[in-house]
Amino acid sequence: MPTAERLADNGLRYTRFHVTALCSPTRQALLTGRNHHSVGMGGTTEMTTAAPGYHGFRSRSAAAMAQILQSNGYSTAAFGKWHQTPPREISAVGPFDRWPTGEGFDTFHGFMGAGMNHWYPLLYR
């Protein structure tokens, strides 16, 4: 990743990243550079509640790094497990704004939910 290395060499480093006990909140912390509760992903997309920080999808006020990179002319891609879209929005009719391509990625190839059958995966492109 030569571009990321150049950015780091010039002082742009994310040093306060932390993981959580769940994949969706950790992924949101990585995608946004923010605390997972502050962007609404205190639990997985299947464990949503009305409590602040637990509604299960990234708040519009918190841009994902892919959106920032994309708006500055970079090409972006996501591969593998996504698990950021509420299950009720994973269908052929969308809405697609919480899918990877709606979150700033030009390309996505992977699966949308928490787990997948490794012999017969349901992959999206």
PDB file of C-alpha atoms in Angstrom:
ATOM      1  CA  MET A   1       0.000   0.000   0.000  1.00  0.00           C
ATOM      2  CA  PRO A   2       2.411   2.700  -1.168  1.00  0.00           C
ATOM      3  CA  THR A   3      -0.116   5.525  -0.826  1.00  0.00           C
ATOM      4  CA  ALA A   4      -0.944   4.600   2.776  1.00  0.00           C
ATOM      5  CA  GLU A   5       2.768   4.371   3.538  1.00  0.00           C
ATOM      6  CA  ARG A   6       3.360   7.850   2.072  1.00  0.00           C
ATOM      7  CA  LEU A   7       0.523   9.243   4.195  1.00  0.00           C
ATOM      8  CA  ALA A   8       1.990   7.606   7.299  1.00  0.00           C
ATOM      9  CA  ASP A   9       5.476   8.882   6.484  1.00  0.00           C
ATOM     10  CA  ASN A  10       4.028  12.407   6.350  1.00  0.00           C
ATOM     11  CA  GLY A  11       2.397  12.070   9.765  1.00  0.00           C
ATOM     12  CA  LEU A  12      -1.081  10.642   9.119  1.00  0.00           C
ATOM     13  CA  ARG A  13      -1.289   7.702  11.505  1.00  0.00           C
ATOM     14  CA  TYR A  14      -4.201   6.150  13.316  1.00  0.00           C
ATOM     15  CA  THR A  15      -2.764   5.151  16.662  1.00  0.00           C
ATOM     16  CA  ARG A  16      -5.830   4.945  18.914  1.00  0.00           C
ATOM     17  CA  PHE A  17      -7.746   2.226  17.078  1.00  0.00           C
ATOM     18  CA  HIS A  18      -9.267  -0.449  19.283  1.00  0.00           C
ATOM     19  CA  VAL A  19     -11.179  -3.632  18.625  1.00  0.00           C
ATOM     20  CA  THR A  20     -14.391  -4.734  20.276  1.00  0.00           C
ATOM     21  CA  ALA A  21     -15.730  -8.170  21.093  1.00  0.00           C
ATOM     22  CA  LEU A  22     -17.939  -8.079  17.982  1.00  0.00           C
ATOM     23  CA  CYS A  23     -17.118  -7.806  14.292  1.00  0.00           C
ATOM     24  CA  SER A  24     -19.589  -5.092  13.183  1.00  0.00           C
ATOM     25  CA  PRO A  25     -18.547  -2.519  15.808  1.00  0.00           C
ATOM     26  CA  THR A  26     -14.852  -3.201  15.198  1.00  0.00           C
ATOM     27  CA  ARG A  27     -15.381  -2.795  11.461  1.00  0.00           C
ATOM     28  CA  GLN A  28     -17.152   0.548  11.997  1.00  0.00           C
ATOM     29  CA  ALA A  29     -14.273   1.789  14.167  1.00  0.00           C
ATOM     30  CA  LEU A  30     -11.873   0.827  11.376  1.00  0.00           C
ATOM     31  CA  LEU A  31     -14.024   2.282   8.579  1.00  0.00           C
ATOM     32  CA  THR A  32     -14.631   5.622  10.295  1.00  0.00           C
ATOM     33  CA  GLY A  33     -11.697   6.107  12.648  1.00  0.00           C
ATOM     34  CA  ARG A  34     -14.216   6.754  15.443  1.00  0.00           C
ATOM     35  CA  ASN A  35     -15.544   4.982  18.497  1.00  0.00           C
ATOM     36  CA  HIS A  36     -18.144   2.414  17.459  1.00  0.00           C
ATOM     37  CA  HIS A  37     -20.777   3.778  19.860  1.00  0.00           C
ATOM     38  CA  SER A  38     -20.394   7.305  18.493  1.00  0.00           C
ATOM     39  CA  VAL A  39     -21.358   6.094  15.014  1.00  0.00           C
ATOM     40  CA  GLY A  40     -24.287   3.950  16.201  1.00  0.00           C
ATOM     41  CA  MET A  41     -22.788   0.466  16.020  1.00  0.00           C
ATOM     42  CA  GLY A  42     -22.625  -0.610  19.661  1.00  0.00           C
ATOM     43  CA  GLY A  43     -23.689  -4.113  18.616  1.00  0.00           C
ATOM     44  CA  THR A  44     -24.138  -6.039  15.394  1.00  0.00           C
ATOM     45  CA  THR A  45     -26.776  -5.095  12.848  1.00  0.00           C
ATOM     46  CA  GLU A  46     -29.003  -7.879  14.192  1.00  0.00           C
ATOM     47  CA  MET A  47     -28.826  -6.621  17.804  1.00  0.00           C
ATOM     48  CA  THR A  48     -30.266  -3.140  17.315  1.00  0.00           C
ATOM     49  CA  THR A  49     -32.063  -1.224  20.049  1.00  0.00           C
ATOM     50  CA  ALA A  50     -33.400   2.292  20.508  1.00  0.00           C
ATOM     51  CA  ALA A  51     -30.576   3.101  22.943  1.00  0.00           C
ATOM     52  CA  PRO A  52     -28.158   5.795  21.777  1.00  0.00           C
ATOM     53  CA  GLY A  53     -25.175   4.248  20.008  1.00  0.00           C
ATOM     54  CA  TYR A  54     -26.954   0.935  19.389  1.00  0.00           C
ATOM     55  CA  HIS A  55     -29.216   1.510  16.363  1.00  0.00           C
ATOM     56  CA  GLY A  56     -27.036  -0.777  14.210  1.00  0.00           C
ATOM     57  CA  PHE A  57     -25.938   1.352  11.284  1.00  0.00           C
ATOM     58  CA  ARG A  58     -23.408   4.121  10.771  1.00  0.00           C
ATOM     59  CA  SER A  59     -24.755   7.591  11.380  1.00  0.00           C
ATOM     60  CA  ARG A  60     -24.765   9.848   8.322  1.00  0.00           C
ATOM     61  CA  SER A  61     -22.832  12.444  10.332  1.00  0.00           C
ATOM     62  CA  ALA A  62     -19.796  10.116  10.435  1.00  0.00           C
ATOM     63  CA  ALA A  63     -18.208   9.703   7.016  1.00  0.00           C
ATOM     64  CA  ALA A  64     -16.417   6.461   6.293  1.00  0.00           C
ATOM     65  CA  MET A  65     -12.808   6.690   5.126  1.00  0.00           C
ATOM     66  CA  ALA A  66     -13.806   5.109   1.806  1.00  0.00           C
ATOM     67  CA  GLN A  67     -16.224   8.004   1.179  1.00  0.00           C
ATOM     68  CA  ILE A  68     -13.527  10.557   1.927  1.00  0.00           C
ATOM     69  CA  LEU A  69     -11.010   8.758  -0.279  1.00  0.00           C
ATOM     70  CA  GLN A  70     -13.551   8.347  -3.077  1.00  0.00           C
ATOM     71  CA  SER A  71     -14.504  12.040  -2.996  1.00  0.00           C
ATOM     72  CA  ASN A  72     -10.802  12.869  -3.378  1.00  0.00           C
ATOM     73  CA  GLY A  73     -10.375  10.776  -6.519  1.00  0.00           C
ATOM     74  CA  TYR A  74      -9.166   7.462  -5.075  1.00  0.00           C
ATOM     75  CA  SER A  75     -10.514   4.112  -6.237  1.00  0.00           C
ATOM     76  CA  THR A  76     -11.820   2.001  -3.381  1.00  0.00           C
ATOM     77  CA  ALA A  77     -12.804  -1.637  -2.952  1.00  0.00           C
ATOM     78  CA  ALA A  78     -14.076  -3.906  -0.175  1.00  0.00           C
ATOM     79  CA  PHE A  79     -13.747  -7.685  -0.178  1.00  0.00           C
ATOM     80  CA  GLY A  80     -15.028 -10.418   2.120  1.00  0.00           C
ATOM     81  CA  LYS A  81     -17.403 -10.152   5.034  1.00  0.00           C
ATOM     82  CA  TRP A  82     -19.325  -6.862   5.231  1.00  0.00           C
ATOM     83  CA  HIS A  83     -21.857  -7.256   8.089  1.00  0.00           C
ATOM     84  CA  GLN A  84     -22.646  -3.520   8.220  1.00  0.00           C
ATOM     85  CA  THR A  85     -26.021  -3.435   6.488  1.00  0.00           C
ATOM     86  CA  PRO A  86     -29.198  -4.055   8.526  1.00  0.00           C
ATOM     87  CA  PRO A  87     -30.656  -7.429   7.465  1.00  0.00           C
ATOM     88  CA  ARG A  88     -33.956  -5.805   6.461  1.00  0.00           C
ATOM     89  CA  GLU A  89     -32.031  -3.827   3.790  1.00  0.00           C
ATOM     90  CA  ILE A  90     -30.304  -6.821   2.175  1.00  0.00           C
ATOM     91  CA  SER A  91     -32.569  -7.619  -0.734  1.00  0.00           C
ATOM     92  CA  ALA A  92     -32.708  -7.259  -4.483  1.00  0.00           C
ATOM     93  CA  VAL A  93     -34.633  -3.986  -4.091  1.00  0.00           C
ATOM     94  CA  GLY A  94     -32.324  -2.403  -1.493  1.00  0.00           C
ATOM     95  CA  PRO A  95     -32.160   0.292  -0.363  1.00  0.00           C
ATOM     96  CA  PHE A  96     -28.490   0.251  -1.310  1.00  0.00           C
ATOM     97  CA  ASP A  97     -27.147   3.279   0.555  1.00  0.00           C
ATOM     98  CA  ARG A  98     -25.852   1.074   3.410  1.00  0.00           C
ATOM     99  CA  TRP A  99     -24.287  -1.472   1.065  1.00  0.00           C
ATOM    100  CA  PRO A 100     -20.525  -1.192   0.477  1.00  0.00           C
ATOM    101  CA  THR A 101     -21.036   0.677  -2.803  1.00  0.00           C
ATOM    102  CA  GLY A 102     -23.281   3.151  -0.990  1.00  0.00           C
ATOM    103  CA  GLU A 103     -20.687   3.604   1.749  1.00  0.00           C
ATOM    104  CA  GLY A 104     -17.887   4.824  -0.526  1.00  0.00           C
ATOM    105  CA  PHE A 105     -16.547   1.667  -2.147  1.00  0.00           C
ATOM    106  CA  ASP A 106     -16.414   1.515  -5.943  1.00  0.00           C
ATOM    107  CA  THR A 107     -16.288  -2.284  -5.900  1.00  0.00           C
ATOM    108  CA  PHE A 108     -17.464  -4.972  -3.506  1.00  0.00           C
ATOM    109  CA  HIS A 109     -17.129  -8.733  -3.697  1.00  0.00           C
ATOM    110  CA  GLY A 110     -18.129 -10.729  -0.660  1.00  0.00           C
ATOM    111  CA  PHE A 111     -21.037 -11.618   1.581  1.00  0.00           C
ATOM    112  CA  MET A 112     -23.305  -9.216   3.399  1.00  0.00           C
ATOM    113  CA  GLY A 113     -24.295 -10.925   6.642  1.00  0.00           C
ATOM    114  CA  ALA A 114     -22.675 -12.334   9.750  1.00  0.00           C
ATOM    115  CA  GLY A 115     -21.793 -15.762   8.389  1.00  0.00           C
ATOM    116  CA  MET A 116     -21.846 -17.753   5.206  1.00  0.00           C
ATOM    117  CA  ASN A 117     -21.943 -21.338   3.996  1.00  0.00           C
ATOM    118  CA  HIS A 118     -18.388 -22.009   2.843  1.00  0.00           C
ATOM    119  CA  TRP A 119     -19.471 -24.633   0.290  1.00  0.00           C
ATOM    120  CA  TYR A 120     -22.314 -22.645  -1.289  1.00  0.00           C
ATOM    121  CA  PRO A 121     -21.658 -18.989  -0.460  1.00  0.00           C
ATOM    122  CA  LEU A 122     -24.130 -16.282  -1.371  1.00  0.00           C
ATOM    123  CA  LEU A 123     -21.713 -13.685  -2.719  1.00  0.00           C
ATOM    124  CA  TYR A 124     -22.486 -10.210  -3.996  1.00  0.00           C
ATOM    125  CA  ARG A 125     -20.565  -8.260  -6.561  1.00  0.00           C
TER     126      ARG A 125
END
